[in-house]
Structures are given as C-alpha cells and as structure tokens.
Amino acid sequence: TEDVTDDVADGENVDEAEDTDDADSANAGEFPRNETVYTGGAEWGTYEDWNPNTDGEATFVRGFLYETLFWFDPWEAELKPWLAESGEWIEEDVYEVALRDGITWHDGEQLTADDVKFTFDLRDVPGVEFPELDEWLDEVEVVDDLTVRFHFSDPRAGQWDNVLYDREIVPEHTWGEMDREEIPEASGEDITIGSGAYEYHSHDENRARYERYDDWWATEHLGLEMAARYVVDFRNESNEVAMSQILQNELDLSNFFLPGINQVPEFGESVHTFYSEEPYMLSANTASLIPNHDRSPTDDADLRRALAFSIDVDDIVDTGYQGIVEKADPTGMLPLWLDQGFRDDEVVEEHGFSYDPEEAERILDEAGYVDEDGDGWRETPDGEDMELDFIVPSGWTDWELAAEVIEENLHDVGVNVVLDFVDPGQELDPRRDSGDYDLVFDNQMLLQNHLFAQYFYLYELPVLDEQANRDNPHRVENEHAWELTQELARLGTPPTDDPDDDERFMEIVSELQEITLEDMVIIPLWYNGLWSQVNDSTWTNWPSDDPDTPNYYPTTWANEFMLGGLMTFTEIEPAG
Amino acid sequence: MGRYLGRKGLIYALTLFVAVTINWMLPRFMPGDPISDMVSRAGLRDPEAAARMQAYYENLFGLDVPIWQQYLNYWGSLFSWPPDLGISMWSFPRPVGDLVMGALPYTLALLIPAILLSWYVGNKLGALAARRKALDNTVLPVSYLLTATPYMWLAILLVWFGGMQLGWFPSSRAYSGNLVPEFSMSFIGSLALHWVLPFLSLFLVALGGWAIGMRNLVIYELESDYSNYLGALGAPPRLIRKYAFRNAMLPQITGLALQLGVVLTGNIVTEVVFNYPGLGLLLLNAITSTDFFLLQGIVLFVVIGVLICNFVIDIVYVWVDPRTRTGLQGASA
Amino acid sequence: MTDMKSSPAGRSGAAAPAPDPASAAPGQTATTDPLGAAPALAGRRRSEMLYFALRNPKVILGLSVIVAFLLFGLLGPLFSEFGPRERNAGPLGAAPSSDFWLGTTWTGQDVFTQLAHGTRATFQVALMAAAISAFIGMTMGFVAGYRGGRLDEILMMITNIVLVLPVFVVVIVVTAYLGISNTATQALVIGLFNWTWVARAVRAQTLSLRARDFVDLARLSGVRTLSIIRREIAPNMASYLVMTFILLFAGAIVFAATLDFLNLGPRGGMSLGLMLQQANQQAAMSLGLWWWFVFPGAAITAITGSAYLTNVGLDEVFNPKLREM
Amino acid sequence: MSLHVDDLRVYYRTVHGDVQALDGVTFTVEDGEIMGVAGESGCGKTTLSKSLIRLDGRMRHIGGTVELDGSVLPLEDDRAMNRFRFTDVSIIPQYAMSAMNPIRKIGTMMRELLESRGVDFKQLRPELERRLELVGLSRDVLTMFPIELSGGMKQRTVMVLSTLLNPSLLIADEVTSALDVSTQRAVAETMAEFRDREFVTSLIFVTHDVSLVYQIADTIMVMYAGKLAEKAPADTLVKQPRHPYTQQLISSLPEVGVRYEEQQLAGIPGTPPGLLDPPGGCRFRARCPLAFDKCVEEPPFVEIEPGHSVACWKAM
Amino acid sequence: MLTVDRVSKVYRTGAFGTNQLTAVQDVSFDINPGEVVSLIGESGSGKTTIGKMVLRLASITSGTITLDGVDISTYRGRGLKNYYRHVQGVFQDPFSSFNPIFKADRVFAMLKGQYFSSMGRDAWQHKVEAALDAVRLDPAAVVNKYPHQLSGGQLQRLLIARALLLDIKVLVADEIISMLDASTRIDVLNLLAELKADGLGILFVTHDLALGNYISDKTVILQKGVMVETGETTAVFTDPQHPYTQQLLASVPRLDRRWQK
Ligand SMILES: Nc1ncnc2c1ncn2[C@@H]1O[C@H](COP(=O)(O)OP(=O)(O)OP(=O)(O)O)[C@@H](O)[C@H]1O
Ligand SMILES: Nc1ncnc2c1ncn2[C@@H]1O[C@H](COP(=O)(O)OP(=O)(O)OP(=O)(O)O)[C@@H](O)[C@H]1O
Ligand SMILES: [Mg+2]
Ligand SMILES: [Mg+2]
C-alpha cells in the first residue's frame, strides 16, 4: 500500500508543478490551433497509468514517449526497424538486434544495448507486460553498446516479432533506480522520460497533452519530422461528444466508433475516413459469434454449423453498421492475411459457410434437431427443449443490434435463442471467462504481426476455470490444433529466408483452417473497423486509399499505434 | 430554539449514520465482487498471480480484515484528516478524494448559482405573477411547462439549439480543449462560455417550480387572516403584499432544502448531456466502470453535502421565523 | 414538532408535499389546506364534485392529454407494423413525412413506433411506481398518524431520514448495483424511495382526521383499527389521495425517464427516457435528427405537465376557496 | 353624527345563484350607541359586519347605502373605502389569534401599518402605550412576536390597535365566542369602556349569545334569515319582545337558576330557510305559531314606538 | 353504577414524550342510574379527557373507573365491545361526529354490523324506528340523508338514538349542545332529561353553567384538571363555596340582571 500512495503523492506534486511551470511553455496555457493535433478515441480509462512496462498505459506512452525496436507494417506484413537498425536470427535460437547509433533519451543520456537488456530482463517481474516471455526467452546478452543478442529456450519467431514491435524500451538509468518489484506499480507522470518524438506536457482527467521533443533521433536517422508541436488526446467520454467535436474541427483524428459519420453533410468535405466509400474503415479485428464448446448443445459441431448458415451477416453490416464494416471471411482471417494469400480457397470451398437458412434447416433436421412437440422450437436430438443463452453487453448498441439480427435469424430456422443483455464489465466478462453462456460475441482476433495469434486465440490450452487472458473463451480442447498452433508460432511469416519453413507454414495454416471450419470452432461474422475519422481543416495529408496520400493505419489505439499510427503523425501537414 | 436545532441535529446524525452504513454495505453485500472483477480484468493467465493480485488489492482496499473491523475502519478513515475515501479503480491509483475534489468545483459552479438564482428569480416572478393578472397568464403556463420539462430534455434542446444550430455556446466539457487550467483570461472566458448552457438547463427547470410555488403561496397568504385584517384597516396593497411575500418565503426556504435532491438529479443528467466534468459525470463514470470505491466516495460526499445544506437552511429558518425561536406554543400568557 | 420542516406555519397541507424528488413538483407548495377541503368536499355530493371537475378547464385539458397519451401507448403499437427496435423500418434518419409521421432514427427505426411503445412502457412504470409509493407512503402516514406515540416518532424518524437523503443518487446507486432488468423492478426501486412526502402529508391529514369525533364514534361502535383507517379515514382523504397519486405518477415518469436516460433502466424494451438516451448517445443533435429527441422529450413534458395541471385543477375542484367564481 | 344603513343588500355569488345573505336592512346607530346584533347561525350577521368595512371577493353590493357621519361609504370601491377604514370605521376580527403577521414584531407591524396610512407613529406611541396599559398589557408586547402572547393578550392587543385612531364606528364580530366566561366578561367590559372613553364613537357588537349582548348593549337588533326582525333598546327587547321570533328565542334560553324539574323550556321547531332561494313574504312564517294569511306579504320593518322597530304584521 | 375514583391523566408530549401535562388530577365522582352529573369547567380543564377515559378512548394514568364494580381498564376486545353495550357517548360537534361522505344513518348500520349482525332486517328496522321515536325524530326526515342535509339538532338526536339502540346504562354527553343554535339546543336538553327519567345515568359535560344547572342532579366543578367543588347541583349553584365557582357564576351573562361592576 505504501508504495502506491508514495507514487500517488509524487504524482500530485508534479501535478501542481505542472500548473505553474509547464503551462508557461505552452504559450500561457493555450495551444495554438495550427500547431496542435487533437486526437481521441483511444483512452477508455483516465490518463493515470504512465508506466510503459505494464498493460493499459495511457495513450501515446507507447510510440510518442517510449519507443519500440521495430514497427509493423500491415500492408506488407513485415517488421520495419525503428530503434533497431536491423534484427535477424543469427542462429536457430539466437536473435540479434543492432541498435541505431546516437539515439538519446529525453534527458540527454544515450540509449544503449544496456537499456534493451534492462527492459527485457524485467520480464520475470510479476505484472510486467508479456508475462510468459520468461518461459521461452532464456537470456539477453549485451554484445556491445549497440548490439544485443537474445538467447531462446524456445525460439517462437512469430511471437517474438510481436514482442519486438510491442515492447517499449525503457531507460535503465531512471527505472533502474527503482526496486524491481515496484516497477509495475509505478504510474505517475514523473516516469515519462523516453526516447520518442514527444514529451509529456500535462494531463487532467479528460485529456493528455504532449509537446514535441525537438532532438528526436528519427529526424536525423530517417528524415522524419513531426509537424505538430502539440498533441492533445481526449478521453472517451461519449460518442456524441466525439461526433460534434470531429464535425466542428475540435478533433483532427478521431478513433471513436461513430456510426453515421459517412452520412453527415461534412463527410467528404472536411471529414474523411480511410476509404471514401464502403467499407470506409480499415479492419481491426474479427468479430465472431462464440459458441460454448463446453456446454450442451453448443458442443455439437453440427449445431454450430447450422448456426453459421443461418446468420445474415449482410443485414448486420448494412443496418447495424450502415456499411462501415466488412463481412468477415469464413476463416476469420483479417484482410491483411487474405492479401498475403494465406487463405486456402479449396478448404473454404469445401467447409465454408454463407447465409443459407435452408441449408441450416437441412443440417439441423439431419442432426436430429427437430421440433417434435410442435411448440415452434427445435429440440435437441435427445428431445430436450433447447434455449440458447446469448449474452450481449448492454449499451454496446452495435452489438445489441447485431444480436437482435441473429436472434431473428435463429428464430427463423426454429432455434430458440434468448438475448441476455448484461453489464459489460460486471457480468459479461466474468461469465464469458468462466464459460457461463451458450453464445457470446467476441472480437479478440486482433490485428497483429502474425497468424499464430489468431490460432492462439482459437486453440490455446489448457482450458482454465477462468479463461481470463481472453484466449479460447469458447473452451475448445483440440490438442492437435494446439500443437500446430505452437509450431506455427515458431515460424516467421512467409516469405522468410527458409523456403522449408515457409512451406511448413502454409501447410499448418491450411490444416488449421480446415480444422477450424470443419469443427466450426467459432463463427466469424464481420471485421470491426479500425474506426478512424479525420478532419482535414487544420491538418492534411492524412492516410487514405488515395495514392497521393500515405496509407498508414491511422489510429491512436495503444495496441495498434506501432502498426502505422505513429507513422501517420510523421506525414501530416498543416493545411493551407 | 435549542430543542428545535437539537432535534434536527439528531435527525441529521441518524441520517448520516444510516447513509454511511448503507454506503459501506452496498459493495460488500450486493451481488458481484469488485475485487474479482478487477483481477479478472487484468487478464492474468497464472492462477497464482491472480491470487497474489487479489490479495494485494484486498489489502489495498482494506478488505482483508474482519467485517466489523472494516466497518470501524471505514468510520475511522472518514474522520481522519484529510478523509480517506479509498482509491479509485476507474482511475487507478488515484485517491477517490482527489477525484471528487477535482470534480467538485465544477458541480458547485453549476449548482450554487443555479439553485440560488432560480430560487431568487423564481420567487420574484411568482410574487409578480400573483399580483398582475396579465403576468399571471404568461408566467404560470410557462412555469408549468418549464417545471414539467425533464432536465435532460432541456439540456439536449439547449445543446442542439444553442450549441449546434446557433453555435453560440460550446456544448460539451467545461473548457475548451486547447487550454490548460490556469488563472488566465482566456481560460476563465472559456470556462464561462462553457458554463452557460448547462447552467441554463438547471436554472430554467428549477425556476418554473419556484415561480409556481411562490405565486400560489402568495395568493394563499393574501387570503390569510392577517392580510384580511390589514385590508380591513385600510393598509395599502403594497404593505399587504410585502407581508404576504415575507410569509410565503418561509415555506420556500424549507422547500429549498427539499429541492436540493431534485436539483442534484438534474445536475447529474445535465453533466452527462454536456459532458461537464463534475460529480454527476464522475458518478456515472464510476457506475459504468463499476468503480465501487469511487461510487461510495461520491455518494458519501453528496450525502454529507446535502446534510450540511439542510442544516444551514434550518439555521437560516430559525433566523427568519420567530416561531421556531420561541417554542411552539405561546410561551407566557 | 416532527413536522416543523413541512409546516412552519402549522398548515400541514400547505407545504407538505413538496419534495417530489424527480420534479420540481409545482403547485403543491401551496395546495391550500386540504383539511379545509375535506369537509367542503363532504358537504357536497360527489356528483357535484364531478360537476365541477367536468367544468374545470384545467382538469379537462390535463386529463384529456393524459388519456390521449395513454390511448396512444395502448393502441399506437397496434397501428404500427414495425417493432420498436426494428432497424430499416424506413430510410435512415428520415425527417417526419407522411410515411413516417415522426421520422426515423439513425438506423431507420420508426420514431412513431418507438414513441408509442415508449409511452406504453413509461405509463406502466410510472403507474406501478406511483402505486408502490402511494402504498408505502399512505401506510406509513396512516399508521403513524393514527397510532401516534412512539410508533409515530419512529416512523417519522425513518421518513425524515429518507427525506434528507438525496433519493435520486441513492436510487442510481441501488440501480447500478442491482442492474435493473425489467420495468417491475424499476418501478419497485422508484416506489421504494419516493414515498416520504406522501407519508408526511398523509400523516398530517390522518392526525387531524383522527381527532374528528366520528373516529371515536366508530371506536365506540366496536370497529377495529384497520377498518377505521380504511373505512372512516381514508375515504375522507380520497380527493387528497387522488391528487397525491397524480403527483406521484408525474414524479415517477420523470424519475424513470431519468434512470433510462442514464442507461440504468430495463434492457431490451423501449421507453421515452431510453429514446432520449439513444438519441443523445447516437449523436442525433450533431446529425440534425431533431425529431428523434424532440418528440420523446415533448411527450414526457406533456404527460407530466398535464398531470400537474390536472392536479391544480382538482385542487380547485376539491377546494372551493380556490375555485374562481 | 351617526351610522345610517338604508335598504342594504349584499349577496354572495355562487355557482348555484346568489345567496341573499343580507336582503334589505335598514337601521341607524346613534353616536355613543352600542348596538348588539343577535340571531341564529347563518342569518347574515357576519355579512352585515363585513359589508360595513370590506366586502370579500364573493360579496356583491346589490343595493342600498351606508352613510357614516354624513358621508356615503363607497362600499364597492375597495380603494376609495380605504380612506374611511381604520379612521372612520374599524373592526375587531373574530380571528384575533391570527390577525397579526406572525413573523413581524407587534410594534413593527403597527408602525408599518400606521405609517402606510400616513400617521406619525412616534407621535402616537405614548397614546398606544397608555391604551395598552389600560387593557392590562405592558409596553413590552410591542417588541414581541404574536406567538409569544396568549390568546387573551392577542385579543386585547388587536382591540387596542383597531381603535387606535378613534374610529367613529367599531365592528366586533363574535369576538368573545371562543373565550371562557370570565375572559368573555373582561373583553366585553373593555369594549364598553372604550366607548365610554370615546375611543370609539359607536359600536356594533355581533354575537349569537343574546344574554351576553344584553350585558353591554344599549340597543339590540335581531336578525332572521338575512333580514331584520326586531330592533329595540336592550331592556325592551329582552323584557317585551314583539316579534314572535324574538319572543321564542328569548324564552328558549336556559338561564342560571332555571331547572328542568321546575320550568321546562321549549325550542323553536323547524329550521331557517335557505337563502339561495328564500321564500317570499315573512321568512319566519314557516316556523311561526302566529302566522296567518297576511304573512305571505313581506312585513315592513317599522318603528312601533320610539327606538323599537319590528318586521311583523302581528306586531303592528 | 359508574364510579370514577381518584382518576388522573397525564399526557406525554414533545419528542419521545419528554413533556408531561397533567390534564386531570385525582377526580372522583359516581353516576347512579337515573342521575345526571354535570362536569363544568373552562376550556382545558380536563372535562373531555374525563369523558374519554370513561369511554375508554383515552387510557387512565392512575385511579380506577368501575362499572358495576368491574374495573373498566381490564376490558379487552370482546369485553370492551360488551362494555360499549352499556356505556356510550355523544360529542360536541355534530358535524364532525358523522363521516361526512357517508349517509347519516350509517352510524346505525355500523352498530348493526358489530352488535346485531344476526338480527333480521325487519326486527332491526323496528328497533331503529323505536329509537328514533324515543328522540322524537321522524324516520322519513333523517334516513337516507347526508349529514350536511340535516340540522345540528337532528344530528345530535340521531347520535343519541344510536346510543339508545344499545342497552346503555351510562351516556357521556360531551358539550353536545354547544354548537347548536339557541332555538334548537333546548330540545336536545329536554330529551336528555327525559332519558334520565327512564333510568339512564348521564355524564353531562359543559362549560355553560346555565345548562348544567338546568338538568343535572350533581355538579362537579373542574379547574385545570382538579375538582374544586362538587355536590348537589342546587347546592353548588345557590351557595357556591369555592371562590372559583363564585367567580364563574358572577361572570355568566344572564338575562335577568346585568354584570355588577
Ligand atoms: N362565501 C360565501 N359564499 C356563499 N354563501 C355564503 C358565503 N358566506 C356566507 N354565506 C351564506 O350567507 C348567509 C349568511 O352568512 P353569515 O356568515 O353572514 O351568517 P352569520 O349570521 O354570521 O352566521 P354565524 O353565526 O354562523 O357566523 C349564510 O346562509 C351563509 O351560508
Ligand atoms: N391528546 C392529547 N395530548 C396532549 N394533551 C392533551 C390531549 N388532549 C387534551 N390535552 C390537554 O389536556 C388538557 C385538558 O384537555 P380537555 O380536552 O380534557 O379539556 P376540556 O375541559 O374538554 O376543554 P374544552 O372546553 O376546550 O373542550 C388541555 O390542556 C389539553 O391541551
Ligand atoms: Mg358569523
Ligand atoms: Mg372538551
């Protein structure tokens, strides 16, 4: 307890100091509109966690304040060097990173291999990000000031790439002073000395403000410059506020979910999305209907298959989302992987599904789900009444709408489903984690660097009482698939230097697709968008599908920021 | 008078006791376990780590001692200085007291002027209406309309009309996004501009109620025995109205205490509509993020605030109404 | 002494029913002494009351609006081919037109249909909640006023405690913890916290009715306490109880709408407050879909306003002093 | 001078029509006279006293005049009447308990009232204190709130205030009804004393208690159903009443000393007529043992001997 | 015979009964069949309180009241109901004694429901008519009327008739004529006197000495809850001993002489 309160106390002091000193630097507390980019949509809590070593840090802690060794470009599906100049597997189980020369921390100290080692050595401290890294990373070796070698007990190349663009490097000279065990508990903004393009300026409940760090290494090394002197990020208060802000040019970049944005008069004038027509947004994750494999009757693949055929996803996309999302591929793969050609068309041809209620009824009839007692609802093959409990987070209007469409669809084929609108945090999460449901929505198949993540999500074992890390909420137990998944994680995304590996990769991916579709593990429905709207009245050159503009993923979401969000800020230009 | 205040004091003390106790009980005895929720949200894979975290939080929030001791500690922490309201989960690890104190000025800035001005203007209007038929025919219907208007609707209309259509006033937050709180003209100007619409929505609805109440009370007082007597002795209407007004004020003062809760309600929804960073919005954030400690802190604060206001009003009442000072029956024959 | 707060001048009815938590409760502050009204009421035949009621423009206007909305809530849904949440019932965000009388929401839901269902739900909740508050408040008031003594002290202490509590905040919190799942629960929660002023007002009335000789006479006839309250005292307060119920109803409407607006209401259904909530949340103002939030708000205002108006009118009917003649 | 009331008619407006509460009364009160007004409940006593000083919202002046000290009172014009109120005609209300503003000190209230009437309160103050003393009150009452006084003290304070400007006519409507016999006596005697000291020129003392009014009144006027029945010097009215109603009324009063075993009294059968639509002719006729054909015509109120007027065909 | 023996009544008022008010102190008298006892005193002297104690409408703080030797405070439920068969009351305000929204003869129906539920319709009708006859009321004039349609005198007589339906031995008459007009009050008084002749004991409560004098056999003078004088009515009125009684008598307005200065 003491430690935390200490930190809090420190935070307070800084808070007060900030009001007097720092504010002056911002031109007497005001941020000139033409020098400031306003963003919003990433912060769901409050700006309290400034610790890059833990999950859930404030927006821009990753990327602006602290930086990673690489970033990931989803268009090309490959890592691009950032703090690192290069990185490669020099042995089967050794990965070597070469740092760029001359990178300094905001306080002027050099960023060296020691800092990298320090950062990764924190992996065994409870509460630090990547809790399982310790299980397969053996040792971090400093070769020289700019060279680090990572020795693996289990070289999971795919998973490692994920760490490389996700883990912020922190300075040893500040964090090293702290007791290691206390590091996860640090949170105040006194720990914001990083290497990035922006420095912490100030924050309050509703917004965080950053000011450009003018000696940023990337200017020299990569010729990148941040046009905006200030970045101010708003907390998620309500869609309504965000909507009016983006329309009134009080926000430059909004990463809120704003259905209807494509219908406002300003759309196409000052307000834009990545695509100027459907689906308007890039895809961020796959929203799926999750059947519970651990409960009857959803443990029956035939039933799951029938459900898949009975859902009219187009209706959800058109009415629930007004066309701002795209229907998902039956494999659940994000467009990025489809573009990479990882979809096995033959498998999908044979085992895929589409909206076809008649087919659904046929499957149900065949599997013995028939309405014997004539109450209009089908019973299970055992003749028991069937009522599927579909938990839906209340207040998430798009999902509520989608659930209602599914309810209608299932009713149409005689399957009785009951919508159970529950509080998202209080009831839904615990029930999903503990498997207390028949059907639930989930969208944790995220935009990441490697397909292994998708299959981790689908097959991770063992199934615990509480599936708290959000993988495998459907509780499928398929040892074979899990082994394939783990093998997949050891392979880099093709093309790599090793054609055998690439071939194996394709084999595994095909097989996993087949298992997944055959067993109908989950029912992928649509891709949730990488919600993003810009107002180009003050800043232009935002990413879009127009060839004249950059095409980075324009988001400020912490987990996706190193997928192009950061690069977006290097490209924008003042309007006029 | 001593007895009167003594009795009031007893009621307040009991109310405080009940409120604090209920407040303490809610997160402990209601369905759902806030700590487990928090742990499960952290998404720990390792059950042991989860257990450690659970223990850590239980210790942090003082839930690892026997229940009676938690209760005593709760009282103890309230009476320590500064009062320790625990730590927020929504804005972990900020102390609840900090958050409440941060939001309080905004709420007060809305509530105090809204309550006092609506009371004052409403009473004046009501008294005027009681006097002139023409005014009565306009003030009364408008007042009924206003008082029947739900706060949130008026707020929405104001946002739409004043904020969006006319664009005269900003329609969300307490100050413009390009400012940092500080003592400067631009900041204060921005505060003032953002304050107008939420203030208006509170002010207008409350205004109607006061005006109607005052009008009716004045009419009632004008028919009272002392008014009749004055009239029979040829006192000018001005004097009679003055007396009636003064007497009618008394129930309106008591009404002020009773209306506190109502205006508070209005304040919550108004803050929600305008995204005004006061206690109401904080309360809703606490609820949506199931931050029980924050919720407790706010409720406690509000309850104590209301109690204090009630007490102040009681004292004012004693001061304006001689009857409370001299005991109830005529003292000496 | 217990009543100091509400009746500083000793006119218990005058200031008692003020603290109607969800509204500014107009007109009640000066509801002239209802006890003055009681004998007056008694002195006339009921038909005469009806005569005045049917001739009082306020009562007529107020009641017609309420009844109109009630009918709208009851019958409106039958005239609509859509469900209240049915998307794509019409074009998206269409302004009122001959096809969609009140326009459509952002997702093409028919505002008319929503309004009809919402009105129905709103009436349901408000009537139930008002009934519950009335029951609790009146029971407390009758018992405290009739029994007197220590029981009275205790009941009034409880009442005063609840009275000082910021009820709405308490209800919000309770609602948040319980997670209101249906209209009945919502009505119950509202009802459970919204009775204090009723208890006080009814108690004050009972106290004075109890002092009437006919109560003693009933006792001398061997009639039991409960029957005395039910058959002797309550009927004499009928007019007052009716007015109380109307005010409770109006208060509950706003109360429920406010809860719904904060998304603390029942899930899945449709209510006027929920319409406002959705309009607000889905940025109807920014999108210029005024019909989405103007109609439900106007409906709430019209119903509560009419309830107040009816109340004032009834006051005039029951209370000859106020009648303009 | 004196008070002349001539054919005064004052009705109440109701939805059912006019209540003819005061239907043509004519009488005179001489300077220095205490006139008692008696009659059954609802006969119009209060209506009469109100008419002379301030009509309430529902009262309508239908006809007739009231002349006080030579000037005709503008009964209908509330503003114009103000000139006469307090200075010329004043009233002691029945509700003395609540006649004073509860939240003003009594002295302050008096000052504000008097100053609003253009009277110099400072100058009047010694006289005020003298009169308070006269009714047995200390000057401290001026610094008290009404609630601090007992009922009797309030009653006396109001008496002093109402008569402070020495009105020529004072109206006292049922001022003693709620009081105990001993207080009743004190109040009644104080009124007589006020007349004797010429604080008031003449006094109309309204009550339903004939025995009480007999104690202090010079003349007594009996009303029945909105009309005058009989007016006579007190002794005459009590000892030799001419109107059958008065006779029966007097003989139905139990007196100390009268016992059932010795002398059984009898009441007047029947009830007075409603005033909404009263019968023509003599209004007492339905209850009158002496009624005859002529009574369907309205009997005039005529003086049968000096100072003694009666409205009865039989008495003429 | 009803005996009131050193009865006192203390009211508790204020918050949690912190204030005490002694309304009646050590009052004793008895009422024999065919006897009228008047209880005379000024406002607040405790007259009504005594009446209420006799009627068990107020509890007795100390002392006892017995009816035919049985302590009435022991009666509960059925016993109390039975007590009311023998002891009944009529109160001051005829208009407040009737529930204004019901017809006046409901007071009879109430008794039928409680005491004569098994009695046939006709027999009951008969009984009511007999009682009305005893108070000299024309059934046609009073049955099926609302209280406001009847005069005060009629109402009070209805109430007496109601009491007569039961087999009463003692009637408590609390200021039953003070609200009536002079012209009708004497008839009610006469009625009481007739009932007394039939053997009824009456506790006649009044503040009006003339009325007490008119019908009572014994008189109790109360001052602030204390009995200051009691005795045969003729004796008390012709030769009052206590100064308070003397003062009261001197203040009564009379038609045969004016107040002496
Ligand atoms: N405001 C009113 N509206 C209608 N009728 C009224 C009103 N006030 C009095 N009356 C009627 O006028 C008649 C005379 O009333 P008034 O008060 O003058 O009688 P009163 O002699 O003073 O009776 P009491 O002795 O009961 O005071 C009565 O029949 C009464 O019903
Ligand atoms: N319920 C009660 N609670 C407290 N005090 C009471 C109560 N009833 C009467 N008293 C007090 O007891 C005293 C005697 O009252 P009671 O009614 O017996 O007097 P009373 O002689 O009947 O007077 P009145 O002539 O006015 O009817 C009074 O001081 C009164 O205030
Ligand atoms: Mg009168
Ligand atoms: Mg009494």
mmCIF file of C-alpha atoms in Angstrom, chain A residues 238-240 243-245 247 259-266 315 318-320 322 394-395 397 400-402 404-405 408 421-423 426, chain C residues 85-88 92-93 105-109 175-181 263 267-269 277-287:
data_model
loop_
_atom_site.group_PDB
_atom_site.id
_atom_site.type_symbol
_atom_site.label_atom_id
_atom_site.label_comp_id
_atom_site.label_asym_id
_atom_site.label_seq_id
_atom_site.Cartn_x
_atom_site.Cartn_y
_atom_site.Cartn_z
ATOM 1 C CA SER A 238 -19.268 9.766 -25.318
ATOM 2 C CA ASN A 239 -19.777 9.243 -28.987
ATOM 3 C CA GLU A 240 -21.993 12.257 -29.073
ATOM 4 C CA MET A 243 -19.140 13.369 -33.158
ATOM 5 C CA SER A 244 -19.708 17.020 -32.527
ATOM 6 C CA GLN A 245 -16.010 17.570 -32.000
ATOM 7 C CA LEU A 247 -17.631 17.878 -37.117
ATOM 8 C CA PRO A 259 -21.814 5.161 -36.907
ATOM 9 C CA GLY A 260 -23.393 7.564 -39.320
ATOM 10 C CA ILE A 261 -20.237 9.529 -39.880
ATOM 11 C CA ASN A 262 -20.494 8.624 -43.540
ATOM 12 C CA GLN A 263 -23.869 10.365 -43.708
ATOM 13 C CA VAL A 264 -23.139 13.756 -42.198
ATOM 14 C CA PRO A 265 -23.027 16.688 -44.578
ATOM 15 C CA GLU A 266 -19.389 17.287 -43.729
ATOM 16 C CA ASP A 315 -28.037 -7.476 -42.690
ATOM 17 C CA ASP A 318 -25.869 -2.872 -43.694
ATOM 18 C CA THR A 319 -28.237 -1.977 -40.913
ATOM 19 C CA GLY A 320 -26.300 -2.294 -37.713
ATOM 20 C CA GLN A 322 -24.562 1.238 -42.094
ATOM 21 C CA SER A 394 -25.737 -3.898 -22.802
ATOM 22 C CA GLY A 395 -25.120 -0.409 -24.029
ATOM 23 C CA THR A 397 -25.517 -0.523 -29.406
ATOM 24 C CA GLU A 400 -27.038 -5.154 -29.440
ATOM 25 C CA LEU A 401 -28.353 -4.589 -32.912
ATOM 26 C CA ALA A 402 -26.282 -7.409 -34.319
ATOM 27 C CA GLU A 404 -31.090 -8.823 -32.474
ATOM 28 C CA VAL A 405 -30.478 -9.691 -36.108
ATOM 29 C CA GLU A 408 -34.329 -13.139 -35.675
ATOM 30 C CA PHE A 421 -28.321 -8.054 -22.081
ATOM 31 C CA VAL A 422 -25.839 -7.747 -19.268
ATOM 32 C CA ASP A 423 -23.464 -5.206 -17.905
ATOM 33 C CA GLN A 426 -19.706 -6.504 -14.190
ATOM 34 C CA ARG C 85 -36.219 -1.540 -32.268
ATOM 35 C CA GLU C 86 -36.710 -2.709 -35.798
ATOM 36 C CA ARG C 87 -33.999 -1.240 -37.935
ATOM 37 C CA ASN C 88 -34.542 -0.321 -41.526
ATOM 38 C CA LEU C 92 -32.154 6.052 -42.342
ATOM 39 C CA GLY C 93 -32.568 9.268 -40.414
ATOM 40 C CA THR C 105 -33.801 7.228 -36.280
ATOM 41 C CA TRP C 106 -30.373 6.839 -37.419
ATOM 42 C CA THR C 107 -30.751 3.159 -38.080
ATOM 43 C CA GLY C 108 -34.118 3.566 -39.723
ATOM 44 C CA GLN C 109 -36.202 2.757 -36.665
ATOM 45 C CA THR C 175 -29.976 0.531 -9.633
ATOM 46 C CA ALA C 176 -26.359 0.334 -10.603
ATOM 47 C CA TYR C 177 -25.694 -2.428 -8.131
ATOM 48 C CA LEU C 178 -28.801 -4.415 -8.838
ATOM 49 C CA GLY C 179 -28.829 -3.963 -12.571
ATOM 50 C CA ILE C 180 -32.445 -3.223 -13.341
ATOM 51 C CA SER C 181 -33.702 -5.890 -15.657
ATOM 52 C CA ASN C 263 -28.937 3.783 -19.207
ATOM 53 C CA ARG C 267 -32.809 -3.661 -21.026
ATOM 54 C CA GLY C 268 -34.284 -4.528 -24.315
ATOM 55 C CA GLY C 269 -37.530 -2.581 -24.154
ATOM 56 C CA GLN C 277 -30.665 8.246 -24.252
ATOM 57 C CA GLN C 278 -30.224 6.683 -27.653
ATOM 58 C CA ALA C 279 -30.701 9.954 -29.437
ATOM 59 C CA ASN C 280 -28.130 11.561 -27.203
ATOM 60 C CA GLN C 281 -25.713 8.694 -27.379
ATOM 61 C CA GLN C 282 -26.026 8.300 -31.099
ATOM 62 C CA ALA C 283 -25.400 11.963 -31.674
ATOM 63 C CA ALA C 284 -28.815 12.860 -33.006
ATOM 64 C CA MET C 285 -28.095 16.502 -32.238
ATOM 65 C CA SER C 286 -24.954 16.592 -34.302
ATOM 66 C CA LEU C 287 -26.660 14.747 -37.082
#
